[in-house]
Coordinates of C-alpha atoms in Angstrom, one line a residue:
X3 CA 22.1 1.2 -22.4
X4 CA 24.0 4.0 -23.5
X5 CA 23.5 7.9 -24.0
X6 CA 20.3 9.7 -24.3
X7 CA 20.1 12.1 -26.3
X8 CA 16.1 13.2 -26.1
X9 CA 15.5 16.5 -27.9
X10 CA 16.6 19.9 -26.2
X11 CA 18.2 18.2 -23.6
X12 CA 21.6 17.3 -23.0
X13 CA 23.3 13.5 -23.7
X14 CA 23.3 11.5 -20.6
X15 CA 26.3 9.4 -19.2
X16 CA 26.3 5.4 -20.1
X17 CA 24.6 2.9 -17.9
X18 CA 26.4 0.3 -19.2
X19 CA 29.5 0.9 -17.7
X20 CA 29.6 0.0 -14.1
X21 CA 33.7 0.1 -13.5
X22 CA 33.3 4.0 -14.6
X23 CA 30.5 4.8 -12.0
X24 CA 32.4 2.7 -9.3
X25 CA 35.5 4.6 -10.1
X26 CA 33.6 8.1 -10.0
X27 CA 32.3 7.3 -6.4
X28 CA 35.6 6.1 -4.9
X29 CA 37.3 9.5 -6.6
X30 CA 34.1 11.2 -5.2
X31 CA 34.4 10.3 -1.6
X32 CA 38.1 10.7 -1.5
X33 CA 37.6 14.3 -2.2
X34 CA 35.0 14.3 0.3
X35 CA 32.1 15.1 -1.8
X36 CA 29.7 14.0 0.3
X37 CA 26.8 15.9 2.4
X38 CA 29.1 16.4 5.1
X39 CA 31.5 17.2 3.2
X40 CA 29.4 19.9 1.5
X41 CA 28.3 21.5 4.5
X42 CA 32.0 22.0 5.9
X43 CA 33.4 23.6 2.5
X44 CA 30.0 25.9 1.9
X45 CA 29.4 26.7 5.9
X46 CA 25.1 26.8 6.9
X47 CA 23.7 29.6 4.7
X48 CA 25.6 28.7 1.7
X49 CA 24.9 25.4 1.7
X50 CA 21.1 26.2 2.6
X51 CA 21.0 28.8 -0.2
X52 CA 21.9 25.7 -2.9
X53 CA 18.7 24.1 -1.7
X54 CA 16.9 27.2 -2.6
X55 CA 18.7 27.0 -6.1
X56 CA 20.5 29.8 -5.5
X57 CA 24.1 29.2 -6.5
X58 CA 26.0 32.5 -5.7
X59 CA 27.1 32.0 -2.0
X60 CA 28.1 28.5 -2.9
X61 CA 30.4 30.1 -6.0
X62 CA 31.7 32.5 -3.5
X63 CA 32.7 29.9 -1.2
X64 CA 34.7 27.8 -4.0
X65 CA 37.2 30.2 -5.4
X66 CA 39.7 27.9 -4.3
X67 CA 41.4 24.8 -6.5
X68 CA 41.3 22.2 -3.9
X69 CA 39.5 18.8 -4.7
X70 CA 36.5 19.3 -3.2
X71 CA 36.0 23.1 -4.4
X72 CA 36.4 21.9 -7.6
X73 CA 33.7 18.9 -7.8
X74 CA 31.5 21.1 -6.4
X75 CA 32.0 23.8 -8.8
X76 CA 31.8 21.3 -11.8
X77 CA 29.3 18.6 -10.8
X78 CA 26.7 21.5 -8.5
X79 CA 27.4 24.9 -10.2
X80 CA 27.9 23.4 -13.4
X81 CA 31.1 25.7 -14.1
X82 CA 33.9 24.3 -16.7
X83 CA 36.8 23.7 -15.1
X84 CA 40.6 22.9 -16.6
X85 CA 41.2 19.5 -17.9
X86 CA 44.0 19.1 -16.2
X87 CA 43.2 20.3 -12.4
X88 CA 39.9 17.9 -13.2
X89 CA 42.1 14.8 -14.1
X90 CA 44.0 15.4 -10.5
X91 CA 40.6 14.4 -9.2
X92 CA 38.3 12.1 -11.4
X93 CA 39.4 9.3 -13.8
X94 CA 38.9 12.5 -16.4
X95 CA 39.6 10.1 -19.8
X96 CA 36.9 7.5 -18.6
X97 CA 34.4 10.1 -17.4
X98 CA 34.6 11.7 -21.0
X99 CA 34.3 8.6 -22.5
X100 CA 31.1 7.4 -20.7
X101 CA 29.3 10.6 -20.8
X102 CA 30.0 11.8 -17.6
X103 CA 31.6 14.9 -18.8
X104 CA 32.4 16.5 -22.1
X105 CA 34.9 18.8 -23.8
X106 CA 34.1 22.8 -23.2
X107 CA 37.2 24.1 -24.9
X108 CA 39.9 26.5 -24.3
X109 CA 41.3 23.0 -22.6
X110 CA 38.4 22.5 -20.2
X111 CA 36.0 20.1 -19.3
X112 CA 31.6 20.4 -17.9
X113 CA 29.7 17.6 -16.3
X114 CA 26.8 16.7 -18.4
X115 CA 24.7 15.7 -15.3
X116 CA 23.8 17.6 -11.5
X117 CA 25.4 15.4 -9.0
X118 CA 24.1 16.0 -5.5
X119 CA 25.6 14.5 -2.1
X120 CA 22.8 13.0 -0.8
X121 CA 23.2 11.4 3.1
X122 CA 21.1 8.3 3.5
X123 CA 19.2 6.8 6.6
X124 CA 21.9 5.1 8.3
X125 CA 24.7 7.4 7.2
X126 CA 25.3 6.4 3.8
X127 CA 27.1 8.3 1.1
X128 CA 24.6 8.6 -2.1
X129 CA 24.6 10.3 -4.8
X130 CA 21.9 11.8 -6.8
X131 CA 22.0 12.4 -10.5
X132 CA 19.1 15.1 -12.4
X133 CA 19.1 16.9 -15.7
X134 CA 21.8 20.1 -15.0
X135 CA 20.6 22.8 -13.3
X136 CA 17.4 20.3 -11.7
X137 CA 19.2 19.1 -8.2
X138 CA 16.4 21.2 -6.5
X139 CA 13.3 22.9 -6.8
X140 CA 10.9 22.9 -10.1
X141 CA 11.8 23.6 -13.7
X142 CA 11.0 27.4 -13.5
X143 CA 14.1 27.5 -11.2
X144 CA 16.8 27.0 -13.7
X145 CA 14.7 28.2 -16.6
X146 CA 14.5 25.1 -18.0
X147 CA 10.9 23.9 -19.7
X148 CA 11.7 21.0 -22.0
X149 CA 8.7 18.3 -20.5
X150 CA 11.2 15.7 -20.3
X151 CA 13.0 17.4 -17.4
X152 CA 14.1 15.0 -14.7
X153 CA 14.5 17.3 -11.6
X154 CA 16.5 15.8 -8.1
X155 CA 15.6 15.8 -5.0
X156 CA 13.2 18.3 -3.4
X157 CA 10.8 18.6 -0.2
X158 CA 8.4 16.1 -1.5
X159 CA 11.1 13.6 -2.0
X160 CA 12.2 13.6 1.3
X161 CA 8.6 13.9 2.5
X162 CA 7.6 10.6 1.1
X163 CA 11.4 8.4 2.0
X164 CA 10.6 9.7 5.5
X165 CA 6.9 8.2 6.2
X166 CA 7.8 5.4 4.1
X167 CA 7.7 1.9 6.3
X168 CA 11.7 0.8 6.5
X169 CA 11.0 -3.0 7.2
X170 CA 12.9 -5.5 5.3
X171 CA 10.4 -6.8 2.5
X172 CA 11.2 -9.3 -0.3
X173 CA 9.7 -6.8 -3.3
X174 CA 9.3 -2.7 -3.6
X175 CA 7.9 -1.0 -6.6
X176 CA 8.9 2.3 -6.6
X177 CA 6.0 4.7 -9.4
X178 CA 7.2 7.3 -11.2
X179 CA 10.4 7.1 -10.1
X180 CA 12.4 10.5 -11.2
X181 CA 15.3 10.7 -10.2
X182 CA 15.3 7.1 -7.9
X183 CA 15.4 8.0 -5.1
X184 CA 12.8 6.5 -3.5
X185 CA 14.2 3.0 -5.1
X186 CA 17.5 3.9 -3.5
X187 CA 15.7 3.8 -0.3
X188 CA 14.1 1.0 -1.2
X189 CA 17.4 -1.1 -1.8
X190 CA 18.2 -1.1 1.6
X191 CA 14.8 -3.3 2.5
X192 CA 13.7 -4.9 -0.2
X193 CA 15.3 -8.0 -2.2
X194 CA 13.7 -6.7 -5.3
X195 CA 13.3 -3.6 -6.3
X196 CA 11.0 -2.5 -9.5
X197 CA 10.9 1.4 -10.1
X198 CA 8.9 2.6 -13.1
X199 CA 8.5 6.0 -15.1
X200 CA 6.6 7.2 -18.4
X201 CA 9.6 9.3 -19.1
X202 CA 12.5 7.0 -20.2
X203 CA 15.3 9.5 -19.6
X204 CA 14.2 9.4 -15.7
X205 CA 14.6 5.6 -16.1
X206 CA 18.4 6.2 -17.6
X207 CA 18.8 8.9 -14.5
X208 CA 17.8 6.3 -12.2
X209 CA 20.1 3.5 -13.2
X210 CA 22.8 6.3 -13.6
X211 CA 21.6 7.5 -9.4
X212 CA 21.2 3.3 -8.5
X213 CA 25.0 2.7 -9.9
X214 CA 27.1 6.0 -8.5
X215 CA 25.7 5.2 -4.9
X216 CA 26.7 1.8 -4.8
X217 CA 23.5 0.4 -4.5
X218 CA 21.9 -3.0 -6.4
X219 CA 20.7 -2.0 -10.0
X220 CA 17.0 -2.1 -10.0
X221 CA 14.5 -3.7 -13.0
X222 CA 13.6 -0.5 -14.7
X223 CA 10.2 -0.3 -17.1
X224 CA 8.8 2.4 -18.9
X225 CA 5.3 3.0 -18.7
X226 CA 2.2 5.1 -16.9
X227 CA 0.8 4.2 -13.6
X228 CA 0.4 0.6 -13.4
X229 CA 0.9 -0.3 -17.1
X230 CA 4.2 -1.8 -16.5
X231 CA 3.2 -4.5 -14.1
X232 CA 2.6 -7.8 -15.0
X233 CA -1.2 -8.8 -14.5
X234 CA -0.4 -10.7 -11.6
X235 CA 2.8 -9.7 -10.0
X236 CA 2.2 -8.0 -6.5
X237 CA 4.3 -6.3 -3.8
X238 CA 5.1 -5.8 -0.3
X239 CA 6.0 -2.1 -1.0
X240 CA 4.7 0.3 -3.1
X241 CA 5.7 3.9 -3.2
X242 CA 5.1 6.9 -5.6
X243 CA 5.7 10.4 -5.2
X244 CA 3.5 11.0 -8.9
X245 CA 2.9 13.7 -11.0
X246 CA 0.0 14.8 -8.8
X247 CA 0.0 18.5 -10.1
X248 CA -3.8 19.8 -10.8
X249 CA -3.5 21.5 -14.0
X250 CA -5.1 22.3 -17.3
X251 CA -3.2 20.3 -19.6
X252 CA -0.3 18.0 -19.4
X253 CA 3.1 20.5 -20.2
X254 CA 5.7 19.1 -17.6
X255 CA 6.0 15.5 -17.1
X256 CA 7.5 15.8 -14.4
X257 CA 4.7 17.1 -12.0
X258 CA 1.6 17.2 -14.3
X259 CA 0.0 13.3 -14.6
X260 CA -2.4 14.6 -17.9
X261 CA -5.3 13.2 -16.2
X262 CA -8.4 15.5 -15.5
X263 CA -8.6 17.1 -11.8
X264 CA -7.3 14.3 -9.4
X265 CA -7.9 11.3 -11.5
X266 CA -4.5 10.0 -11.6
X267 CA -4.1 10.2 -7.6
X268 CA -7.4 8.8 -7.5
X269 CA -6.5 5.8 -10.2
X270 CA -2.9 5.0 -8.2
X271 CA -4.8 4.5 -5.0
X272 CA -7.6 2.8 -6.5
X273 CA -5.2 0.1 -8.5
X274 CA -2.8 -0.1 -5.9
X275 CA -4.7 -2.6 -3.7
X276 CA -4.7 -5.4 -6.1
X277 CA -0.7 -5.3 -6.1
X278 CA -0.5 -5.5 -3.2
X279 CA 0.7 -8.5 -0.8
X280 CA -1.3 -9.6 2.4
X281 CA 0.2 -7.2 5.1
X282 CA 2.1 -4.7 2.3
X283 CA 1.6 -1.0 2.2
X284 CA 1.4 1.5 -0.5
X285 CA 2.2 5.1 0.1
X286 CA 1.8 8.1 -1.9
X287 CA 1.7 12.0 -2.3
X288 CA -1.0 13.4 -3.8
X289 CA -3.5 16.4 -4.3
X290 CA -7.0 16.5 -4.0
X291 CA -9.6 18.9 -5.4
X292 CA -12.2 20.3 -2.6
X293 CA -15.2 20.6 -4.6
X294 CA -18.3 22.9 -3.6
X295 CA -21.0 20.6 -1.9
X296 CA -18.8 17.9 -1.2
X297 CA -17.1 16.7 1.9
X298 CA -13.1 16.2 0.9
X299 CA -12.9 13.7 3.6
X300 CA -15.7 11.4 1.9
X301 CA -14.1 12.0 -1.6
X302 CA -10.6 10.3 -0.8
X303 CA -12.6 7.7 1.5
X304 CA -14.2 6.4 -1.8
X305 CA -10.9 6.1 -3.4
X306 CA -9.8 3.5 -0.6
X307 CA -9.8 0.4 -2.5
X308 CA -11.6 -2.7 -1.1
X309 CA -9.2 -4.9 1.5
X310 CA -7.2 -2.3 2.5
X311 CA -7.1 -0.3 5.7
X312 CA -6.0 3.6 5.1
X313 CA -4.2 6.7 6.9
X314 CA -5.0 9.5 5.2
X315 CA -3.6 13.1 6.8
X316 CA -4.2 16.1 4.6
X317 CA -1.1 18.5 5.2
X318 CA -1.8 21.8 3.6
X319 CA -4.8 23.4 2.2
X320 CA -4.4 26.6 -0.6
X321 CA -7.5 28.0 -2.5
X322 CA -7.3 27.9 -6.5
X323 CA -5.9 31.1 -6.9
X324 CA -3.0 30.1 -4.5
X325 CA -2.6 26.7 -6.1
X326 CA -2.3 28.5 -9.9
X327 CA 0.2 30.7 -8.8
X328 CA 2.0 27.9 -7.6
X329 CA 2.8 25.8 -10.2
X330 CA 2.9 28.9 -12.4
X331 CA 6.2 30.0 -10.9
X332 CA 7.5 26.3 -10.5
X333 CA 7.3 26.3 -14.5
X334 CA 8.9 29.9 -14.4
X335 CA 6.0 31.1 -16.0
X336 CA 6.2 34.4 -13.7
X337 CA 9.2 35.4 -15.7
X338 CA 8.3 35.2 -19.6
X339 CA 5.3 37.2 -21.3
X340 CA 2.3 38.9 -19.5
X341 CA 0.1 38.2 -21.6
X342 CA 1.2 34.7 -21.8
X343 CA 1.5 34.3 -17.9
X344 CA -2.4 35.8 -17.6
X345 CA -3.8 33.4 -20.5
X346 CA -2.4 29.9 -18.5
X347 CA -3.6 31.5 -14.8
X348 CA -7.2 32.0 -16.4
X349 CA -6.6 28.4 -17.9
X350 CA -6.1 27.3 -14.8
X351 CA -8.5 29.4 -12.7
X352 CA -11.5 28.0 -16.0
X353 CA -10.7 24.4 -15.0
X354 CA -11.4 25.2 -12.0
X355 CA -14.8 26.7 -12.4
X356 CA -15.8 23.9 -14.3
X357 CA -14.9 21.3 -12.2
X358 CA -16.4 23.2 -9.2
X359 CA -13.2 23.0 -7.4
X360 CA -12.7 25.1 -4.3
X361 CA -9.4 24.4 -2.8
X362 CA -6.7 22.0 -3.5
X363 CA -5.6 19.5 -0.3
X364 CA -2.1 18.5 -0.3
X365 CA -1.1 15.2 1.8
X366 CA -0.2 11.7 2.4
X367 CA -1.9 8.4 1.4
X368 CA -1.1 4.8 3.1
X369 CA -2.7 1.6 2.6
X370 CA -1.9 -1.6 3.9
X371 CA -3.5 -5.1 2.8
X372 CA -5.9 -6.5 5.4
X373 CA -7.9 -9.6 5.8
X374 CA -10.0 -7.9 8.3
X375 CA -13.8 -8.0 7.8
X376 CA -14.2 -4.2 8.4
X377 CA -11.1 -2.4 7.3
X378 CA -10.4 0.8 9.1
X379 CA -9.8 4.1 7.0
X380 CA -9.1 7.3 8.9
X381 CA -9.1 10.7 7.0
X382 CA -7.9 13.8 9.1
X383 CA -6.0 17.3 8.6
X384 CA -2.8 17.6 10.2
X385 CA -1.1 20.8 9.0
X386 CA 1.0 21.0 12.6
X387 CA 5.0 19.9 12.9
X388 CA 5.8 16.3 12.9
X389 CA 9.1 14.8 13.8
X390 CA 10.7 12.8 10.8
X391 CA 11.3 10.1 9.7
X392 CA 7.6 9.0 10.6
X393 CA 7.7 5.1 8.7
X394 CA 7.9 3.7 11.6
X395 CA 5.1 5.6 13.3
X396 CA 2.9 4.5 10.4
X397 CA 3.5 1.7 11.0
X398 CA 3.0 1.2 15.0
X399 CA -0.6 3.0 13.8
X400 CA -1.5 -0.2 11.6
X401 CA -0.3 -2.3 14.6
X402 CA -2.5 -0.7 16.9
X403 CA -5.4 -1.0 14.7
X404 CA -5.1 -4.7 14.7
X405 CA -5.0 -4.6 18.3
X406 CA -8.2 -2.8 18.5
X407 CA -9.7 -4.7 16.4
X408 CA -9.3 -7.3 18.2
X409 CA -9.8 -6.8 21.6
X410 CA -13.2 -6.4 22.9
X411 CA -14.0 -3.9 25.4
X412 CA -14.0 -6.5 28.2
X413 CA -10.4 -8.0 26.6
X414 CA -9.4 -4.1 26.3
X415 CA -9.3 -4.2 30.4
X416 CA -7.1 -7.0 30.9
X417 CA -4.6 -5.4 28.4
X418 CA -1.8 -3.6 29.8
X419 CA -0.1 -0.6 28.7
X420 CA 2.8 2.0 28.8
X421 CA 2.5 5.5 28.2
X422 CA 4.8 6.4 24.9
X423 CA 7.8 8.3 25.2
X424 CA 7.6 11.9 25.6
X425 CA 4.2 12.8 26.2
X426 CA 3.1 15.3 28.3
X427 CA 0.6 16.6 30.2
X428 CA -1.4 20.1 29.8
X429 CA -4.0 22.1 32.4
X430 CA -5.9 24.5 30.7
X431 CA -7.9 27.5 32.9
X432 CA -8.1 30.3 34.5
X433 CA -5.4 31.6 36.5
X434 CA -6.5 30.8 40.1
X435 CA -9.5 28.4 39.4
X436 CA -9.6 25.1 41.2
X437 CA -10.1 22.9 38.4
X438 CA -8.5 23.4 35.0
X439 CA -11.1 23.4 32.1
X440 CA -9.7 20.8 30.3
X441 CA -6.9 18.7 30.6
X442 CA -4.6 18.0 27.2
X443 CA -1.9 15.2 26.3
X444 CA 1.0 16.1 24.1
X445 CA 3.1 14.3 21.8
X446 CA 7.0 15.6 22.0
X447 CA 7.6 12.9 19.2
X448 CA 6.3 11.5 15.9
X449 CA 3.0 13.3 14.5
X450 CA 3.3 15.2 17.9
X451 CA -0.4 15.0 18.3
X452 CA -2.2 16.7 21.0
X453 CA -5.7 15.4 22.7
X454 CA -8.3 16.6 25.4
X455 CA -8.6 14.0 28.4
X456 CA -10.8 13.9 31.6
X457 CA -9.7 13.7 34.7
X458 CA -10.3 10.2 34.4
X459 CA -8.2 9.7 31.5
X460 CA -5.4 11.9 32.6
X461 CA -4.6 10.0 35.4
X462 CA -4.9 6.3 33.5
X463 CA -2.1 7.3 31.2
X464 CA 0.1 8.9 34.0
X465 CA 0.2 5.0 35.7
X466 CA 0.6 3.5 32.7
X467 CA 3.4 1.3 33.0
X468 CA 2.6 -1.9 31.9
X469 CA 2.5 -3.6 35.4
X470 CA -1.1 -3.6 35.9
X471 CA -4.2 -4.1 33.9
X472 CA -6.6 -1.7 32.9
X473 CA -8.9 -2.7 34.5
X474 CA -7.1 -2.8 37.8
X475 CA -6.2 1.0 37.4
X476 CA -10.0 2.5 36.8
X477 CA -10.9 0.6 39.8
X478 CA -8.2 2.3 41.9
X479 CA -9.2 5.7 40.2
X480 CA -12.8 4.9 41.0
X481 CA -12.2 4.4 45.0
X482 CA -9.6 7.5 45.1
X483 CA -12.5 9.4 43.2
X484 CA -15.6 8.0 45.0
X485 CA -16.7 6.8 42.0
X486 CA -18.8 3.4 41.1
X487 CA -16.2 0.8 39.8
X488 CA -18.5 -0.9 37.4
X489 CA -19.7 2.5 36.0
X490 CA -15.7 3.5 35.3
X491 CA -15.3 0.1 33.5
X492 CA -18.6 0.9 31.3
X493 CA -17.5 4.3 30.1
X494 CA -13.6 4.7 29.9
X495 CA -12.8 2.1 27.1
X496 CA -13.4 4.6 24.6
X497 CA -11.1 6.7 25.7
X498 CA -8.7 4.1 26.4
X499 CA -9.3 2.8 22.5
X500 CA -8.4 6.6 21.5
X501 CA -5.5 7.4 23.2
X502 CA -3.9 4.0 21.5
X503 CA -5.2 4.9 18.3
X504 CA -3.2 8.1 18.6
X505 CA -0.4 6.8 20.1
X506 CA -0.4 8.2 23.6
X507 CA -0.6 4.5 24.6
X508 CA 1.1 1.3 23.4
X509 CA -0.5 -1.8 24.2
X510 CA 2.0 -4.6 26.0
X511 CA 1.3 -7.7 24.1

């Protein structure tokens, strides 16, 4: 594969030549160019203020000609720089040649592509390649409208490689891919990795991301949704962070999936349970329309497709007009004509009306493939601070709901557990009263969840430590409280089965 040259955008780099891209990411990491790296040259705000796409701090703190100024200067803040200062850094003939950079006259050289240090998981030096100008934030951000944009990395990104489940799978198909990063998470853990995209230029970025951080090439298709799957290939892992914009129309590929209201969240989820392998998850972003005389909760509930158990935590909540505005500045559209900007918000604002949509929800979606007879799907709101990365939280929570479904209230007393990590303990009252109103548990860690307890409760979890059963600690409770053992045993199990589902408790199997 070599260039692209899709219309109004610039050429991008070759894929096919390997050797370059290696040869780019030693001279890369020699100079330091690397997260770290960046955050030592451009100091906290500066570095912070890139994120925001504002570039003027950074500029400021690269006035200098030393390696590292000057990567960042050519490959971040997209400034020419002098052929020859260039070629004391980068293999400057072979970068040319490939694509990587091009000739900007007055002997002086541009990269063609946004570059971004991006620090894996475990430490690792990537690297993430976007359209110039797109390493964060939405098109309206660099002014730059052309629907075949491929943007980097930005807050839903990271969102989605953090709750994604990290364990070691034999095949990942990563939807929509972008920029790849979600398949260069995915390389870490899964033999095979398949990452998909409608736009082909976000296929070439991806190969171009895949190769300059060292990590296996992927098997790239073109296509919408599902399309490029064979009819029966499945997966242990599938992720997407899709175009899941609510809009009228379908003007940036990007973000908007051309699909009325939040049918294409609502097909992804829908299709994704036949791909998927017995005990594999699919995870996804997505918006969903609250609609007047309808309960949101039951609306994503019936996109749950059969066989599969679901976590579903809606995140944020804005009403239309907050949601128009929105995507109206991400496209930039703030900044051109008033009379133009007005015509698209009332476009937006009548799809709206017809569609008797409300609000738009903004969250997370995770299936996993059960045989169980009943699978479990839980729907909540969760707008509070969770600690990421949260994959492995997700999935401890499918764990647990195995455990409950399989343990009977009589077997759910001669289980032993262990109070998690971190969770503490609340009183609630007036000052001076004997009793406190109500008693809470926190969560320090994780989704740092919160839950009222009795007395009761309260003082299972504290002696949770795994040493005795269950069913040996009520009746202790019940002679310390004067109250009857058997009545303890009848009524506490459904409290016990809510503090595991939450978390507060991990069974000891």
């Amino acid at each position: 594969m070599g260039g692209v040259t899709d219309t109004g955008l610039a050429p991008l780099p070759a894929t096919d030549r390997p050797d370059v891209a290696a040869r780019l990411r030693d001279a890369l990491l020699a100079a330091s160019f690397t997260a770290d790296g960046l955050l030592d040259l451009l100091g906290a705000p500066a570095y912070a203020a890139l994120a925001r796409s504002e570039t003027v701090p950074a500029l400021r703190a690269t006035r200098g000609d030393t390696p590292l100024e000057t990567l960042v200067r050519l490959f971040l803040l997209q400034q020419p720089a002098p052929r020859a200062r260039v070629a004391t850094v980068l293999p400057v003939d072979e970068a040319l040649e490939s694509g990587w950079l091009t000739e900007a006259g007055h002997g002086q050289v541009a990269a063609t592509v946004d570059v971004r240090p991006f620090g894996g998981p475990d430490g690792e030096d990537w690297f993430i390649v976007s359209d110039l100008g797109c390493a964060v934030g939405g098109a309206g951000g660099i002014g730059q409208r052309d629907e075949e944009v491929v943007l980097g990395v930005g807050g839903a990104s990271t969102t989605l490689a953090g709750i994604t489940v990290r364990t070691p799978v034999g095949s990942a198909l990563d939807l929509g891919t972008g920029s790849g990063i979600q398949a260069l998470h995915a390389s870490r853990h899964a033999t095979r990795v398949t990452a998909t995209d409608v736009n082909p230029r976000a296929l070439h970025i991806t190969a171009l991301t895949l190769a300059l951080s060292g990590a296996p090439a992927a098997d790239l298709r073109t296509g919408s949704l599902f399309e490029p799957v064979k009819q029966d290939e499945t997966f242990d892992l599938i992720v997407s962070n899709p175009p899941f914009v609510i809009s009228p129309g379908a003007r940036l590929t990007y973000r908007d999936g051309g699909m009325g209201g939040d049918d294409l969240c609502r097909s992804l989820v829908q299709q994704a349970g036949e791909r998927l392998n017995q005990g594999g998850f699919a995870q996804f972003l997505a918006n969903w329309q609250h609609v007047a005389g309808e309960d949101w909760q039951d609306r994503l509930r019936s996109w749950v497709p059969r066989g599969c158990d679901a976590w579903i935590v809606q995140r944020e909540v804005q009403d239309v007009t907050q949601y128009a505005e929105l995507w109206l500045r991400d496209a930039g559209d703030h900044r051109g004509d008033p009379a133009e900007y007005q015509a698209r918000y009332d476009a937006w604002l009548d799809e709206f009306e017809a569609r008797k949509v409300r609000a738009v929800g903004f969250g997370w979606i995770t299936l996993r493939r059960t045989g169980a007879a009943e699978p479990s799907v839980t729907v909540e709101e969760w707008p509070h601070p969770v600690e990421q990365p949260l994959g492995e939280v997700i999935r401890a929570h499918f764990d647990r709901l195995d455990y409950l479904r399989e343990y009977d209230d009589a077997a759910l007393l001669e289980g032993h557990f262990k109070l998690a990590a971190e969770v503490v303990q609340e009183q609630v009252g007036l000052p001076g009263a004997e009793d406190p109103e109500h008693v809470v548990l926190r969560q320090h860690r994780g989704m740092r969840r919160a839950t009222k307890v009795d007395t009761v409760g309260a003082g299972f979890a504290g002696v949770c430590d795994g040493s005795l059963s269950a069913g040996r600690i009520l009746d202790a409770i019940a002679q310390l409280v004067g109250e009857d053992p058997v009545l303890l045993r009848d009524r506490t199990p459904a409290q016990i089965r809510l503090l595991v589902e939450q978390g507060f408790l991990e069974p000891q199997v």
